PDB file of C-alpha atoms in Angstrom:
ATOM      1  CA  MET A1477       9.516 -88.079  -4.598  1.00 49.00           C
ATOM      2  CA  SER A1478       9.106 -85.494  -1.943  1.00 57.00           C
ATOM      3  CA  ASP A1479       5.754 -83.931  -0.822  1.00 68.00           C
ATOM      4  CA  ILE A1480       6.695 -80.623  -2.552  1.00 81.00           C
ATOM      5  CA  GLU A1481       3.843 -79.113  -4.628  1.00 86.00           C
ATOM      6  CA  ARG A1482       4.949 -79.079  -8.274  1.00 92.00           C
ATOM      7  CA  GLU A1483       3.261 -78.173 -11.507  1.00 94.00           C
ATOM      8  CA  THR A1484       3.002 -81.241 -13.764  1.00 96.00           C
ATOM      9  CA  MET A1485       2.922 -81.694 -17.599  1.00 96.00           C
ATOM     10  CA  GLU A1486       1.946 -84.825 -19.443  1.00 98.00           C
ATOM     11  CA  TYR A1487       3.669 -86.190 -22.575  1.00 98.00           C
ATOM     12  CA  ASP A1488       3.746 -89.475 -24.473  1.00 98.00           C
ATOM     13  CA  VAL A1489       7.459 -89.578 -24.452  1.00 98.00           C
ATOM     14  CA  VAL A1490       9.928 -87.703 -22.181  1.00 98.00           C
ATOM     15  CA  ILE A1491      13.663 -87.814 -23.257  1.00 98.00           C
ATOM     16  CA  VAL A1492      16.330 -86.709 -20.945  1.00 97.00           C
ATOM     17  CA  GLY A1493      19.226 -85.441 -22.851  1.00 96.00           C
ATOM     18  CA  ALA A1494      19.561 -83.587 -26.263  1.00 97.00           C
ATOM     19  CA  GLY A1495      22.658 -85.214 -27.477  1.00 95.00           C
ATOM     20  CA  PRO A1496      22.686 -87.195 -30.737  1.00 95.00           C
ATOM     21  CA  SER A1497      20.919 -90.146 -29.323  1.00 96.00           C
ATOM     22  CA  GLY A1498      18.119 -88.396 -27.592  1.00 97.00           C
ATOM     23  CA  LEU A1499      17.526 -86.085 -30.556  1.00 98.00           C
ATOM     24  CA  SER A1500      17.484 -88.960 -33.090  1.00 98.00           C
ATOM     25  CA  ALA A1501      14.919 -90.877 -30.874  1.00 98.00           C
ATOM     26  CA  ALA A1502      12.741 -87.786 -30.783  1.00 98.00           C
ATOM     27  CA  ILE A1503      13.020 -87.201 -34.553  1.00 98.00           C
ATOM     28  CA  ARG A1504      12.275 -91.013 -35.303  1.00 98.00           C
ATOM     29  CA  LEU A1505       9.262 -91.098 -32.919  1.00 98.00           C
ATOM     30  CA  LYS A1506       7.800 -87.996 -34.614  1.00 98.00           C
ATOM     31  CA  GLN A1507       8.463 -89.568 -38.111  1.00 98.00           C
ATOM     32  CA  LEU A1508       6.643 -92.705 -36.972  1.00 98.00           C
ATOM     33  CA  ASN A1509       3.716 -90.936 -35.280  1.00 98.00           C
ATOM     34  CA  ALA A1510       3.374 -87.063 -35.802  1.00 98.00           C
ATOM     35  CA  ASP A1511       0.646 -87.071 -33.052  1.00 98.00           C
ATOM     36  CA  LEU A1512       2.904 -88.230 -30.353  1.00 98.00           C
ATOM     37  CA  GLU A1513       3.702 -85.534 -27.712  1.00 98.00           C
ATOM     38  CA  VAL A1514       7.397 -85.701 -27.299  1.00 98.00           C
ATOM     39  CA  VAL A1515       9.680 -83.426 -25.117  1.00 98.00           C
ATOM     40  CA  VAL A1516      13.413 -83.365 -24.765  1.00 98.00           C
ATOM     41  CA  LEU A1517      15.071 -81.990 -21.749  1.00 97.00           C
ATOM     42  CA  GLU A1518      18.628 -80.543 -21.947  1.00 96.00           C
ATOM     43  CA  LYS A1519      20.681 -79.522 -18.887  1.00 94.00           C
ATOM     44  CA  GLY A1520      22.866 -77.101 -20.884  1.00 93.00           C
ATOM     45  CA  SER A1521      21.762 -73.571 -21.419  1.00 94.00           C
ATOM     46  CA  GLU A1522      21.299 -74.490 -25.126  1.00 95.00           C
ATOM     47  CA  VAL A1523      21.322 -77.695 -27.185  1.00 95.00           C
ATOM     48  CA  GLY A1524      25.078 -78.621 -27.759  1.00 91.00           C
ATOM     49  CA  ALA A1525      26.538 -76.767 -24.797  1.00 91.00           C
ATOM     50  CA  HIS A1526      27.463 -79.996 -22.905  1.00 87.00           C
ATOM     51  CA  ILE A1527      28.469 -82.134 -25.899  1.00 88.00           C
ATOM     52  CA  LEU A1528      31.819 -83.333 -27.049  1.00 78.00           C
ATOM     53  CA  SER A1529      33.383 -80.620 -29.134  1.00 78.00           C
ATOM     54  CA  GLY A1530      34.922 -82.351 -32.287  1.00 79.00           C
ATOM     55  CA  ALA A1531      34.424 -85.795 -33.829  1.00 91.00           C
ATOM     56  CA  VAL A1532      34.595 -87.915 -36.868  1.00 92.00           C
ATOM     57  CA  LEU A1533      30.975 -88.629 -37.782  1.00 93.00           C
ATOM     58  CA  ASP A1534      29.972 -91.615 -39.914  1.00 94.00           C
ATOM     59  CA  PRO A1535      26.789 -90.508 -41.712  1.00 96.00           C
ATOM     60  CA  SER A1536      25.194 -93.789 -42.234  1.00 95.00           C
ATOM     61  CA  ALA A1537      22.671 -93.419 -39.421  1.00 96.00           C
ATOM     62  CA  LEU A1538      21.949 -89.897 -40.389  1.00 96.00           C
ATOM     63  CA  ASN A1539      21.330 -91.082 -44.105  1.00 97.00           C
ATOM     64  CA  LYS A1540      18.628 -93.356 -42.681  1.00 97.00           C
ATOM     65  CA  LEU A1541      17.164 -90.972 -40.205  1.00 98.00           C
ATOM     66  CA  ILE A1542      17.199 -87.786 -42.385  1.00 98.00           C
ATOM     67  CA  PRO A1543      17.994 -88.884 -46.091  1.00 97.00           C
ATOM     68  CA  ASP A1544      17.964 -85.282 -47.315  1.00 97.00           C
ATOM     69  CA  TRP A1545      20.331 -84.047 -44.551  1.00 97.00           C
ATOM     70  CA  LYS A1546      22.546 -82.248 -47.068  1.00 96.00           C
ATOM     71  CA  ALA A1547      19.649 -80.258 -48.652  1.00 97.00           C
ATOM     72  CA  LYS A1548      18.542 -79.310 -45.086  1.00 97.00           C
ATOM     73  CA  GLY A1549      21.955 -77.821 -44.360  1.00 97.00           C
ATOM     74  CA  ALA A1550      23.373 -80.316 -41.911  1.00 97.00           C
ATOM     75  CA  PRO A1551      26.828 -79.006 -40.677  1.00 97.00           C
ATOM     76  CA  LEU A1552      28.747 -81.805 -42.218  1.00 96.00           C
ATOM     77  CA  ASN A1553      31.108 -79.767 -44.299  1.00 94.00           C
ATOM     78  CA  THR A1554      34.536 -81.284 -43.912  1.00 95.00           C
ATOM     79  CA  ALA A1555      35.080 -84.727 -45.532  1.00 95.00           C
ATOM     80  CA  VAL A1556      37.873 -86.831 -44.194  1.00 95.00           C
ATOM     81  CA  THR A1557      40.520 -87.082 -46.903  1.00 93.00           C
ATOM     82  CA  GLU A1558      43.271 -88.955 -45.232  1.00 90.00           C
ATOM     83  CA  ASP A1559      43.855 -91.444 -42.289  1.00 89.00           C
ATOM     84  CA  ASN A1560      47.243 -91.572 -40.504  1.00 88.00           C
ATOM     85  CA  PHE A1561      47.809 -93.765 -37.492  1.00 88.00           C
ATOM     86  CA  TYR A1562      50.698 -93.328 -35.088  1.00 90.00           C
ATOM     87  CA  VAL A1563      52.087 -95.104 -32.069  1.00 91.00           C
ATOM     88  CA  LEU A1564      53.347 -92.485 -29.560  1.00 95.00           C
ATOM     89  CA  GLY A1565      56.122 -92.967 -27.109  1.00 93.00           C
ATOM     90  CA  GLU A1566      58.850 -91.296 -25.289  1.00 94.00           C
ATOM     91  CA  ALA A1567      61.158 -91.453 -28.300  1.00 91.00           C
ATOM     92  CA  GLY A1568      58.615 -89.725 -30.564  1.00 93.00           C
ATOM     93  CA  GLN A1569      56.225 -91.298 -33.018  1.00 94.00           C
ATOM     94  CA  LEU A1570      55.944 -94.258 -35.420  1.00 89.00           C
ATOM     95  CA  ARG A1571      53.528 -94.212 -38.229  1.00 91.00           C
ATOM     96  CA  LEU A1572      51.645 -97.472 -38.808  1.00 89.00           C
ATOM     97  CA  PRO A1573      50.752 -98.515 -42.261  1.00 88.00           C
ATOM     98  CA  ASN A1574      46.941 -98.107 -43.056  1.00 85.00           C
ATOM     99  CA  MET A1575      46.686-101.702 -44.320  1.00 85.00           C
ATOM    100  CA  VAL A1576      47.307-103.148 -40.740  1.00 85.00           C
ATOM    101  CA  MET A1577      44.441-101.177 -39.401  1.00 84.00           C
ATOM    102  CA  PRO A1578      40.892-102.770 -39.094  1.00 85.00           C
ATOM    103  CA  PRO A1579      38.298-101.663 -41.470  1.00 83.00           C
ATOM    104  CA  LEU A1580      36.497 -99.810 -38.702  1.00 80.00           C
ATOM    105  CA  MET A1581      39.385 -97.316 -38.536  1.00 82.00           C
ATOM    106  CA  SER A1582      38.966 -96.217 -42.163  1.00 85.00           C
ATOM    107  CA  ASN A1583      37.309 -92.881 -42.124  1.00 88.00           C
ATOM    108  CA  HIS A1584      36.765 -92.353 -45.855  1.00 89.00           C
ATOM    109  CA  GLY A1585      33.181 -91.144 -46.461  1.00 91.00           C
ATOM    110  CA  ASN A1586      32.958 -89.713 -42.950  1.00 95.00           C
ATOM    111  CA  TYR A1587      33.097 -86.003 -41.866  1.00 96.00           C
ATOM    112  CA  ILE A1588      34.942 -83.911 -39.201  1.00 94.00           C
ATOM    113  CA  VAL A1589      32.212 -82.197 -37.379  1.00 95.00           C
ATOM    114  CA  SER A1590      31.552 -80.074 -34.336  1.00 95.00           C
ATOM    115  CA  MET A1591      28.999 -82.348 -32.494  1.00 94.00           C
ATOM    116  CA  GLY A1592      27.544 -79.196 -30.804  1.00 95.00           C
ATOM    117  CA  ASN A1593      26.617 -77.817 -34.212  1.00 95.00           C
ATOM    118  CA  VAL A1594      25.447 -81.154 -35.273  1.00 96.00           C
ATOM    119  CA  CYS A1595      23.034 -81.309 -32.224  1.00 96.00           C
ATOM    120  CA  ARG A1596      21.935 -77.861 -32.695  1.00 97.00           C
ATOM    121  CA  TRP A1597      20.996 -78.654 -36.295  1.00 98.00           C
ATOM    122  CA  MET A1598      19.270 -81.865 -35.112  1.00 98.00           C
ATOM    123  CA  ALA A1599      17.311 -79.901 -32.543  1.00 98.00           C
ATOM    124  CA  GLU A1600      15.989 -77.662 -35.337  1.00 98.00           C
ATOM    125  CA  GLN A1601      14.854 -80.692 -37.188  1.00 98.00           C
ATOM    126  CA  ALA A1602      13.203 -82.066 -34.225  1.00 98.00           C
ATOM    127  CA  GLU A1603      11.393 -78.910 -33.537  1.00 98.00           C
ATOM    128  CA  GLU A1604      10.108 -78.622 -37.145  1.00 98.00           C
ATOM    129  CA  LEU A1605       8.457 -82.047 -36.496  1.00 98.00           C
ATOM    130  CA  GLY A1606       6.757 -80.760 -33.354  1.00 98.00           C
ATOM    131  CA  VAL A1607       9.123 -81.932 -30.716  1.00 98.00           C
ATOM    132  CA  GLU A1608       9.276 -79.629 -27.632  1.00 98.00           C
ATOM    133  CA  ILE A1609      12.837 -78.896 -26.360  1.00 98.00           C
ATOM    134  CA  PHE A1610      13.565 -77.380 -23.057  1.00 96.00           C
ATOM    135  CA  ALA A1611      17.057 -76.176 -22.574  1.00 95.00           C
ATOM    136  CA  GLY A1612      18.596 -75.326 -19.280  1.00 93.00           C
ATOM    137  CA  MET A1613      16.297 -77.903 -17.650  1.00 92.00           C
ATOM    138  CA  ALA A1614      18.332 -80.562 -15.777  1.00 91.00           C
ATOM    139  CA  CYS A1615      16.472 -83.428 -14.302  1.00 92.00           C
ATOM    140  CA  SER A1616      17.026 -83.783 -10.576  1.00 89.00           C
ATOM    141  CA  GLU A1617      15.024 -86.951  -9.930  1.00 92.00           C
ATOM    142  CA  LEU A1618      12.961 -89.739 -11.361  1.00 95.00           C
ATOM    143  CA  VAL A1619       9.301 -89.887 -10.653  1.00 96.00           C
ATOM    144  CA  TYR A1620       7.959 -93.459  -9.899  1.00 96.00           C
ATOM    145  CA  GLY A1621       4.505 -94.856 -10.334  1.00 94.00           C
ATOM    146  CA  ASP A1622       2.518 -97.103  -8.034  1.00 95.00           C
ATOM    147  CA  ASN A1623       4.278-100.227  -9.253  1.00 95.00           C
ATOM    148  CA  ASP A1624       7.713 -98.672  -9.029  1.00 95.00           C
ATOM    149  CA  GLU A1625       7.836 -97.927 -12.779  1.00 95.00           C
ATOM    150  CA  ILE A1626       9.449 -94.788 -13.965  1.00 96.00           C
ATOM    151  CA  LYS A1627       6.574 -92.388 -15.038  1.00 96.00           C
ATOM    152  CA  GLY A1628       8.452 -89.189 -15.245  1.00 97.00           C
ATOM    153  CA  VAL A1629      11.161 -86.743 -14.167  1.00 97.00           C
ATOM    154  CA  VAL A1630      11.561 -83.590 -11.931  1.00 95.00           C
ATOM    155  CA  ALA A1631      13.033 -80.813 -14.124  1.00 95.00           C
ATOM    156  CA  GLY A1632      13.996 -77.272 -13.545  1.00 89.00           C
ATOM    157  CA  GLU A1633      14.685 -77.571  -9.776  1.00 90.00           C
ATOM    158  CA  PHE A1634      17.007 -74.754  -8.630  1.00 89.00           C
ATOM    159  CA  GLY A1635      18.554 -73.506  -5.502  1.00 89.00           C
ATOM    160  CA  ILE A1636      19.647 -76.807  -3.993  1.00 87.00           C
ATOM    161  CA  ASN A1637      22.558 -76.767  -1.548  1.00 90.00           C
ATOM    162  CA  ALA A1638      25.464 -78.996  -1.730  1.00 90.00           C
ATOM    163  CA  ASP A1639      24.179 -81.084   1.120  1.00 91.00           C
ATOM    164  CA  GLY A1640      20.790 -81.500  -0.649  1.00 84.00           C
ATOM    165  CA  SER A1641      18.868 -78.935   1.481  1.00 88.00           C
ATOM    166  CA  HIS A1642      16.874 -76.214  -0.189  1.00 89.00           C
ATOM    167  CA  GLY A1643      18.628 -72.840  -0.319  1.00 92.00           C
ATOM    168  CA  PRO A1644      16.992 -69.395   0.033  1.00 93.00           C
ATOM    169  CA  ASN A1645      16.330 -69.040  -3.726  1.00 92.00           C
ATOM    170  CA  TYR A1646      14.832 -72.622  -4.018  1.00 91.00           C
ATOM    171  CA  GLU A1647      12.564 -73.364  -7.043  1.00 90.00           C
ATOM    172  CA  PRO A1648      10.821 -76.643  -6.981  1.00 90.00           C
ATOM    173  CA  GLY A1649      10.835 -77.323 -10.704  1.00 92.00           C
ATOM    174  CA  MET A1650       8.045 -79.208 -12.402  1.00 95.00           C
ATOM    175  CA  VAL A1651       7.236 -82.869 -12.987  1.00 97.00           C
ATOM    176  CA  LEU A1652       7.113 -84.135 -16.629  1.00 97.00           C
ATOM    177  CA  ASN A1653       5.297 -87.390 -16.879  1.00 98.00           C
ATOM    178  CA  GLY A1654       5.326 -89.632 -19.900  1.00 98.00           C
ATOM    179  CA  LYS A1655       3.907 -93.067 -20.986  1.00 97.00           C
ATOM    180  CA  TYR A1656       7.681 -93.609 -21.768  1.00 97.00           C
ATOM    181  CA  VAL A1657      10.695 -92.053 -20.425  1.00 97.00           C
ATOM    182  CA  LEU A1658      14.161 -92.396 -22.218  1.00 97.00           C
ATOM    183  CA  LEU A1659      17.273 -91.475 -20.361  1.00 96.00           C
ATOM    184  CA  SER A1660      19.666 -90.384 -22.925  1.00 94.00           C
ATOM    185  CA  GLU A1661      22.009 -88.382 -20.842  1.00 84.00           C
ATOM    186  CA  GLY A1662      25.435 -89.394 -22.167  1.00 78.00           C
TER     187      GLY A1662
END
């Protein structure tokens, strides 16, 4: 890390990335120990801004993480009702029979979702547990300790030119240190 003077904040756990894995980790950590100080950093202007748009979601992990997700209003509203598989080619399409597809390709019991909406909902759940979430805070470098261990990240650094030099509106950002640093950046 450079010799730039930066404000420093200390946490038990620093998580980089507010996607499904980063938010799941934050939620689970707070479920296990409500006293942990957990922060999640998201480069997007809001949680869900940099996430894959649509997906088919298997709710089995969500059932374990937040068993009452339906009562809490999780945005899983469109159940999969039918699977169709096609081979596409220059001459058109050929439908494959479902019985030849591996069981993993069966989406019954799954939901068609907007992952951006799911992540925003997960962020709400995490914040209710006391997780701090900083959106618009891209991490620009890792911070290393005396034994070359990762001890934190630099976040919120702005005004860096394409060549890496500091532009006229440079802001140094801050260091967020953690006993543990989880890189969950997609």
